[in-house]
Each structure stands twice: as structure tokens, then as C-alpha cells.
Amino acid sequence: MASQPLYIGFDLSTQQLKGLVVNSELKVEYIAKFDFDADSTGFSIKKGVMTNEAEHEVFAPVALWLQALDTVLDSLRKQGLDFKRVKGISAAGQQHGSVYWNTEAEQLLKSLDSKKSLEEQLHDAFSHPYSPNWQDSSTQKECDEFDACLGGQEQLAQATGSKAHHRFTGPQILRFTRKHPDVYQKTARISLVSSFLASLFLGHIAPFDISDVCGMDLWNIKQGAYDESLLKLCAGKFGVEDLKKKLGEVPEDGGLHLGPVHPYFTQRYGFSSDCTVIPATGDNPATILALPLLPSDAMVSLGTSTTFLMSTPSYKPDPATHFFNHPTTPGLYMFMLCYKNGGLAREHVRDAINQLKKDTPAHPWANFDEIALKTPALGQQDRTDPMKLGLFFPRPEIVPNLPSGQWRFTYDPATGNLETTDGLTPEEEARAIVESQLLSLRLRSRELTQSPGNDLPAQPRRVYLVGGGSKNKAIAQIAGEILGGVEGVYKLDVGDNACALGAAYKAVWGLERQPNQTFEDLIGQRWKEDEFIEKIAEGYQKGVYEHYGKAVEGFAKMEELVVRQVHQGK
């Protein structure tokens, strides 16, 4: 029997480049990683980046990524990968980063020599050798201008899916035009990190992806075009038409065949000349492609931070959230919430409980889980007991916009009375912190969850948990109680490979789809649930879910009160 075709998905993140190979049946056959700190040579980086603390800049040397790509491909070859079987390539790139190509870049890409490395040949292809990283926070002035450009944060979010954020590419470009005007003038094209990777494989500058372009604060999602007012602001004295040329066109088809791989890759690694490059997308859009996520399914990534993702046909942007075009499916959008405080806040409570118990459990979360699971749901110890709520922010938070701190309250849903409290015991906080984090997710996603039947309230069909926190039994159970989930709560067990896996699946779909066949249909037919996911908790529980619906109202009042007090300096 002939060998199955193979597809590669790359994930260019802050700290590593990963290449993951799947076959047509979506089974992973090879994985190779390049850790920037451990494996690179010649770069003064820490955790993949360089910093200029005086100006709050965080950036990465683009040449580092060139070195990484050749090394990952060489590693896959040493593992035995037959590159001639690879029919398609796509990638995920850290969102919002930008790469600045000079006027010689197209010719240098076109004339790549397979006997030399990418790093050797392309070091002169960039007008600026660094790419701003998503951790960069140097653009507050520019963000204020973007927010004001269309009349306010709400109007900017309505147009582009998000208010202005430090990391977004539009404010970053605006600052670049001011700090490096001569360099900007010599810049022929600007890539996102995702389209940068696709450009290397094509041997010419690749277009932006229809989803990743929404992380710029420049793309008017409803109009399906760049927003002229925002372009005018961003371009400044250099002019809108010049900026349009630098940015390039944005094709709507996420599975478009951009072209075959450049001969550099066929000659150096043995790729087939008909291996096709599919548009690369952002890391967050790629994550939702790691499974056939259906409309109203929710994915919660529980790491150091917390990210909430949904695929939805509803476009209801808000300054506190992010909306993107779906990376593969017209008519769908990707809804995203990003919280800086997630695992770190839970760990503080966990450590306090372990210290109080004065023991060292075999598993560090054992005491936390036991206490959280035996504590009744919000306020249900006694029907007269008030609900215990809190905000636990070891780091400054953006959802809502608050400095680091802790605020604790009790809430009586019968009277609507909200009162501050001196504090909760560590035992009370074990459940309260998980409840409060999940209530925030429910508050901000409730208008997007569609009712699957007349007899049930609006809620997700399924809730998928990924990341380190997905192993926590207490979180899984409470997630089901608060977020619901008609079919339950599931763990997606792909380790830290979700982005690369989603990119590989995108390549499979791009090459093997039938006319008008959606990503969800093709991947859904081949995706074997028993191999990738495990049901770890029940979802909707009648009475409990409704009880938490009352708690959402108290949580919203608490947030509004804290934000008002903090911003008034009280």
C-alpha cells in the first residue's frame, strides 16, 4: 500500500520553533523542536527575546528564526522523515509580531542557494533586524491614538474586533514610523510572524492570513478591508498608499494554495516540487483548529495565564474581548478572552493551603482539590449564606483593567447587596478563586452561547480544557457547573502541541478538501475522539447552573465597583 501523504505544521512561538508532521488520518508521525535559549548560537536572548526596559520594549532577532527553521528541518530529516511525502505546509506564528523587509528581500528570497543556510543568505533582507514581541508595552501613546481615531474604544472594537493593545501590530507600526522613520522609508514589505514563515517556504513575500490580520487593529472585519481612517493614522506622513503596498493583499480563503515550496527546500531537504504552501495563521487561531471546534463549543486554555476561545457565528465585539475572522470558515468568527492572571493566582492559594496544613502532599494540588470539591457551590452552604466572590490578581490585569491586588466581597442575590469582606480563609478561597475566574468567562461569553434546545438555557455544547490546569479535577468539575456544557467537559490531551497541530490540520484541509467542504467537516470525519480527548466532568446540572447565573450578576457588580474605586483613586 502506498504511503499516506504527510503535512507539516510549524509553530513559531516566543521561546521555540516546533515542526509537527501528521498524515492524512491526522496521526502525528514526527515532532522536532528548537529551543531558542538552549539551542541557538550567536544571540543574546533570554526566554527567546531581548528587552529595552527603559522604553518597555520586548523584541526578537529575526535571524534567530532563520537559524531555527533550518535546524528543525534538519532534525526531521535525521529522524527519518521522507520529505517527498510532504504535500502541504502551514504554520502558526506568535500573534502581533511584525517583520520589516527591505527592497532587496524579494530578490534574496527568490535566489536562495540550497548550499547555504537561510541565516547566511537573508541577513541582509531586513530593513530592521528585530521583531516586536507580544510582551512589548512601549506603545501606550499610539494605543491612545488608535482608541480615539474612530471615536473611542467601543468604536474601534466594533470595526476591528479589539480595542487598541500594546502588542497589536497597528500601534507597533505607528511607533516604528516615529522612532525609525528612515528605516520605515526603506521598508518594502511588512510581514506578520505567520506570513514571515510562509514567505520563507514560498521564496517570496506571502500575504497575511484572513484571521491573523485581525490582530493588527487595522482590518475592518465587517467591511472585509483595511480601515482607511486607521491606515491614515498609522501611515502618518508616509501616506496610506505606501502603507497598503507594505501590507499587501489579504485573501479570504484560509486554505488557498499560495504556491509550491521554493527549490531551496526541494534541493536541500528533498521536498517534492509540488509540495504546497497554505496560508499560515496566528497561534490563537491555530489553537482552535487543533480539533473540529463547532459553533458554541468553548476551549479554555489553563496555563500561567488563561485564554478562552470560542467559534461563533455571532459578531458582538466589546473592548474587553477579541474577535477575529475564523481562520478557515467564512461566516464564523473566533472569540477570545485573554487573562494575565490564571495559574499563578491559583498557585498562591494552593501554597497557602499547603502551608496551613503543614504537610507535603504527593501531588501539590491534592489539598487544594480536596477542599475545593467538598466546598458547596457559591453560597449553598446555607440558603441564607451570601456568595463569596473575589478578584485575585498577582499581576496587573486587562480583563478588567486593574492593577495587581486582591479584592473580596460577599453578595446576596436575594437583595442584590454587595459588601466588602476582610478576607476569606485559604479553605474558602480554594473554591472562590476558581469560581471567580470561571464566572468572568461566563459573564463575557454569555451572549455568544447558543441554546441547543428549548428546555436548556444558553450554554456551550462542549467545554474543552487544555494546558496544565486541565489536569486539575476541581477546575474541571467547577467549569462544568459554571459554564455548563450540554455534552460535558473534556480534556484535549495534546500537550503543548495545539498550535502546531492546528497548523498541520489546516494544511491537510487545504490540500484534501472537496469543493465547498468546510474544515470542521473534513477534520471532523477523520478526528478520532477516543485518541485525543477524554471526558473529565459533567457539564450542565439543573439548578446549579441557574444558581451560578445569579452569581454572574453579583460578579459583574463587584467588578464595576472595584474598577470605579481604583480608577477614582480610592
GROMACS .gro file of C-alpha atoms in nm, residues 250-488:
model
  239
  250VAL     CA    1  -0.539   3.964   0.224
  251PRO     CA    2  -0.703   3.662   0.055
  252GLU     CA    3  -1.027   3.543   0.214
  253ASP     CA    4  -0.967   3.170   0.162
  254GLY     CA    5  -0.776   3.024   0.460
  255GLY     CA    6  -0.696   2.713   0.255
  256LEU     CA    7  -0.568   2.897  -0.051
  257HIS     CA    8  -0.279   2.737  -0.241
  258LEU     CA    9  -0.016   3.010  -0.221
  259GLY     CA   10   0.225   2.816  -0.440
  260PRO     CA   11   0.487   2.539  -0.427
  261VAL     CA   12   0.785   2.541  -0.194
  262HIS     CA   13   1.094   2.718  -0.321
  263PRO     CA   14   1.366   2.498  -0.483
  264TYR     CA   15   1.585   2.571  -0.180
  265PHE     CA   16   1.373   2.324   0.015
  266THR     CA   17   1.346   2.064  -0.260
  267GLN     CA   18   1.722   2.062  -0.317
  268ARG     CA   19   1.839   2.095   0.044
  269TYR     CA   20   1.585   1.869   0.217
  270GLY     CA   21   1.421   1.668  -0.060
  271PHE     CA   22   1.074   1.821  -0.060
  272SER     CA   23   0.863   1.733  -0.362
  273SER     CA   24   0.836   2.018  -0.611
  274ASP     CA   25   0.455   2.002  -0.582
  275CYS     CA   26   0.454   2.049  -0.203
  276THR     CA   27   0.211   2.338  -0.149
  277VAL     CA   28   0.221   2.626   0.099
  278ILE     CA   29  -0.111   2.710   0.270
  279PRO     CA   30  -0.159   3.048   0.447
  280ALA     CA   31  -0.006   3.049   0.795
  281THR     CA   32  -0.219   3.189   1.078
  282GLY     CA   33  -0.175   3.321   1.430
  283ASP     CA   34  -0.109   3.095   1.726
  284ASN     CA   35  -0.451   3.156   1.881
  285PRO     CA   36  -0.647   3.086   1.560
  286ALA     CA   37  -0.432   2.775   1.510
  287THR     CA   38  -0.523   2.655   1.859
  288ILE     CA   39  -0.893   2.636   1.775
  289LEU     CA   40  -0.802   2.429   1.469
  290ALA     CA   41  -0.646   2.159   1.690
  291LEU     CA   42  -0.991   1.998   1.699
  292PRO     CA   43  -1.308   2.036   1.490
  293LEU     CA   44  -1.447   2.304   1.721
  294LEU     CA   45  -1.815   2.353   1.640
  295PRO     CA   46  -2.012   2.676   1.685
  296SER     CA   47  -2.084   2.728   2.058
  297ASP     CA   48  -1.806   2.490   2.165
  298ALA     CA   49  -1.569   2.658   2.411
  299MET     CA   50  -1.199   2.600   2.471
  300VAL     CA   51  -1.031   2.714   2.792
  301SER     CA   52  -0.650   2.718   2.799
  302LEU     CA   53  -0.535   2.697   3.161
  303GLY     CA   54  -0.171   2.792   3.186
  304THR     CA   55   0.011   3.067   3.370
  305SER     CA   56  -0.245   3.290   3.203
  306THR     CA   57  -0.596   3.191   3.100
  307THR     CA   58  -0.730   3.209   2.745
  308PHE     CA   59  -1.092   3.145   2.648
  309LEU     CA   60  -1.169   3.064   2.283
  310MET     CA   61  -1.495   3.008   2.100
  311SER     CA   62  -1.601   2.957   1.742
  312THR     CA   63  -1.918   3.159   1.689
  313PRO     CA   64  -2.137   3.293   1.407
  314SER     CA   65  -2.213   3.599   1.624
  315TYR     CA   66  -2.004   3.914   1.589
  316LYS     CA   67  -2.051   4.103   1.915
  317PRO     CA   68  -1.723   4.280   1.989
  318ASP     CA   69  -1.650   4.459   2.313
  319PRO     CA   70  -1.340   4.646   2.437
  320ALA     CA   71  -1.280   4.368   2.693
  321THR     CA   72  -1.268   4.089   2.432
  322HIS     CA   73  -1.114   4.000   2.096
  323PHE     CA   74  -1.289   3.896   1.776
  324PHE     CA   75  -1.110   3.759   1.472
  325ASN     CA   76  -1.226   3.619   1.142
  326HIS     CA   77  -1.227   3.242   1.170
  327PRO     CA   78  -0.905   3.109   1.009
  328THR     CA   79  -1.080   2.859   0.779
  329THR     CA   80  -1.457   2.902   0.779
  330PRO     CA   81  -1.636   3.206   0.629
  331GLY     CA   82  -1.935   3.313   0.834
  332LEU     CA   83  -1.769   3.216   1.161
  333TYR     CA   84  -1.569   3.431   1.398
  334MET     CA   85  -1.321   3.348   1.669
  335PHE     CA   86  -1.397   3.498   2.007
  336MET     CA   87  -1.112   3.526   2.253
  337LEU     CA   88  -1.055   3.641   2.610
  338CYS     CA   89  -0.704   3.679   2.749
  339TYR     CA   90  -0.630   3.697   3.120
  340LYS     CA   91  -0.282   3.752   3.256
  341ASN     CA   92  -0.385   3.602   3.590
  342GLY     CA   93  -0.470   3.234   3.586
  343GLY     CA   94  -0.247   2.960   3.717
  344LEU     CA   95  -0.026   3.200   3.911
  345ALA     CA   96  -0.321   3.324   4.118
  346ARG     CA   97  -0.442   2.970   4.186
  347GLU     CA   98  -0.091   2.866   4.289
  348HIS     CA   99  -0.082   3.136   4.559
  349VAL     CA  100  -0.396   2.990   4.718
  350ARG     CA  101  -0.265   2.636   4.676
  351ASP     CA  102   0.060   2.723   4.855
  352ALA     CA  103  -0.125   2.894   5.141
  353ILE     CA  104  -0.339   2.583   5.192
  354ASN     CA  105  -0.038   2.350   5.191
  355GLN     CA  106   0.140   2.575   5.440
  356LEU     CA  107  -0.166   2.580   5.665
  357LYS     CA  108  -0.194   2.201   5.656
  358LYS     CA  109   0.178   2.171   5.725
  359ASP     CA  110   0.216   1.868   5.507
  360THR     CA  111   0.368   1.790   5.171
  361PRO     CA  112   0.113   1.600   4.965
  362ALA     CA  113   0.227   1.358   4.697
  363HIS     CA  114   0.065   1.588   4.446
  364PRO     CA  115   0.094   1.965   4.514
  365TRP     CA  116  -0.271   2.022   4.417
  366ALA     CA  117  -0.415   1.740   4.632
  367ASN     CA  118  -0.517   1.958   4.928
  368PHE     CA  119  -0.650   2.234   4.704
  369ASP     CA  120  -0.861   1.990   4.503
  370GLU     CA  121  -0.999   1.814   4.808
  371ILE     CA  122  -1.109   2.138   4.973
  372ALA     CA  123  -1.250   2.293   4.656
  373LEU     CA  124  -1.450   1.981   4.574
  374LYS     CA  125  -1.603   1.936   4.919
  375THR     CA  126  -1.698   2.306   4.947
  376PRO     CA  127  -2.057   2.356   4.822
  377ALA     CA  128  -2.122   2.579   4.523
  378LEU     CA  129  -2.133   2.955   4.579
  379GLY     CA  130  -2.341   3.039   4.883
  380GLN     CA  131  -2.510   2.699   4.901
  381GLN     CA  132  -2.373   2.601   5.241
  382ASP     CA  133  -2.693   2.754   5.367
  383ARG     CA  134  -2.960   2.919   5.157
  384THR     CA  135  -2.912   3.229   5.373
  385ASP     CA  136  -2.534   3.235   5.325
  386PRO     CA  137  -2.406   3.512   5.098
  387MET     CA  138  -2.196   3.422   4.797
  388LYS     CA  139  -1.820   3.465   4.835
  389LEU     CA  140  -1.660   3.644   4.542
  390GLY     CA  141  -1.319   3.791   4.473
  391LEU     CA  142  -1.064   3.924   4.228
  392PHE     CA  143  -0.720   3.767   4.269
  393PHE     CA  144  -0.461   3.948   4.058
  394PRO     CA  145  -0.091   3.885   4.138
  395ARG     CA  146  -0.020   4.071   3.813
  396PRO     CA  147  -0.190   4.374   3.656
  397GLU     CA  148  -0.493   4.256   3.461
  398ILE     CA  149  -0.650   4.373   3.136
  399VAL     CA  150  -0.988   4.198   3.184
  400PRO     CA  151  -1.088   4.410   3.369
  401ASN     CA  152  -0.826   4.685   3.355
  402LEU     CA  153  -0.689   4.674   3.712
  403PRO     CA  154  -0.350   4.684   3.886
  404SER     CA  155  -0.227   4.386   4.086
  405GLY     CA  156  -0.422   4.333   4.406
  406GLN     CA  157  -0.689   4.128   4.579
  407TRP     CA  158  -1.049   4.228   4.648
  408ARG     CA  159  -1.302   4.012   4.833
  409PHE     CA  160  -1.677   4.051   4.865
  410THR     CA  161  -1.995   3.879   4.972
  411TYR     CA  162  -2.308   3.901   4.759
  412ASP     CA  163  -2.670   3.830   4.847
  413PRO     CA  164  -2.863   3.752   4.526
  414ALA     CA  165  -3.197   3.793   4.704
  415THR     CA  166  -3.133   4.157   4.792
  416GLY     CA  167  -2.857   4.244   4.544
  417ASN     CA  168  -2.645   4.357   4.839
  418LEU     CA  169  -2.268   4.354   4.775
  419GLU     CA  170  -2.032   4.404   5.069
  420THR     CA  171  -1.656   4.402   5.107
  421THR     CA  172  -1.512   4.149   5.347
  422ASP     CA  173  -1.186   4.145   5.543
  423GLY     CA  174  -1.088   3.823   5.384
  424LEU     CA  175  -1.159   3.460   5.325
  425THR     CA  176  -0.983   3.166   5.480
  426PRO     CA  177  -0.750   2.972   5.247
  427GLU     CA  178  -1.007   2.691   5.253
  428GLU     CA  179  -1.281   2.929   5.136
  429GLU     CA  180  -1.052   3.078   4.873
  430ALA     CA  181  -0.977   2.741   4.711
  431ARG     CA  182  -1.322   2.728   4.558
  432ALA     CA  183  -1.377   3.104   4.545
  433ILE     CA  184  -1.078   3.168   4.318
  434VAL     CA  185  -1.180   2.902   4.067
  435GLU     CA  186  -1.541   3.016   4.076
  436SER     CA  187  -1.449   3.380   4.028
  437GLN     CA  188  -1.219   3.309   3.732
  438LEU     CA  189  -1.486   3.100   3.560
  439LEU     CA  190  -1.763   3.347   3.638
  440SER     CA  191  -1.562   3.608   3.449
  441LEU     CA  192  -1.556   3.376   3.146
  442ARG     CA  193  -1.930   3.316   3.168
  443LEU     CA  194  -2.005   3.687   3.209
  444ARG     CA  195  -1.818   3.780   2.892
  445SER     CA  196  -1.927   3.490   2.674
  446ARG     CA  197  -2.292   3.453   2.772
  447GLU     CA  198  -2.427   3.643   2.472
  448LEU     CA  199  -2.244   3.405   2.237
  449THR     CA  200  -2.351   3.069   2.377
  450GLN     CA  201  -2.643   2.935   2.183
  451SER     CA  202  -2.917   2.728   2.339
  452PRO     CA  203  -2.901   2.378   2.188
  453GLY     CA  204  -3.263   2.306   2.287
  454ASN     CA  205  -3.571   2.480   2.412
  455ASP     CA  206  -3.551   2.311   2.752
  456LEU     CA  207  -3.197   2.424   2.839
  457PRO     CA  208  -3.053   2.772   2.898
  458ALA     CA  209  -2.794   2.911   2.660
  459GLN     CA  210  -2.458   2.743   2.720
  460PRO     CA  211  -2.173   2.582   2.525
  461ARG     CA  212  -2.225   2.244   2.361
  462ARG     CA  213  -1.894   2.125   2.500
  463VAL     CA  214  -1.622   2.278   2.714
  464TYR     CA  215  -1.268   2.168   2.623
  465LEU     CA  216  -0.984   2.225   2.870
  466VAL     CA  217  -0.622   2.242   2.754
  467GLY     CA  218  -0.297   2.331   2.930
  468GLY     CA  219  -0.160   2.240   3.272
  469GLY     CA  220  -0.478   2.330   3.460
  470SER     CA  221  -0.677   2.075   3.258
  471LYS     CA  222  -0.535   1.805   3.486
  472ASN     CA  223  -0.700   1.965   3.792
  473LYS     CA  224  -1.017   1.777   3.894
  474ALA     CA  225  -1.161   2.068   4.091
  475ILE     CA  226  -1.130   2.308   3.800
  476ALA     CA  227  -1.292   2.059   3.562
  477GLN     CA  228  -1.589   1.997   3.789
  478ILE     CA  229  -1.647   2.365   3.868
  479ALA     CA  230  -1.608   2.454   3.498
  480GLY     CA  231  -1.898   2.222   3.421
  481GLU     CA  232  -2.110   2.369   3.699
  482ILE     CA  233  -2.049   2.732   3.594
  483LEU     CA  234  -2.000   2.721   3.216
  484GLY     CA  235  -2.237   2.432   3.158
  485GLY     CA  236  -2.166   2.220   2.855
  486VAL     CA  237  -2.459   2.018   2.724
  487GLU     CA  238  -2.232   1.722   2.649
  488GLY     CA  239  -1.985   1.778   2.931
   0.00000   0.00000   0.00000
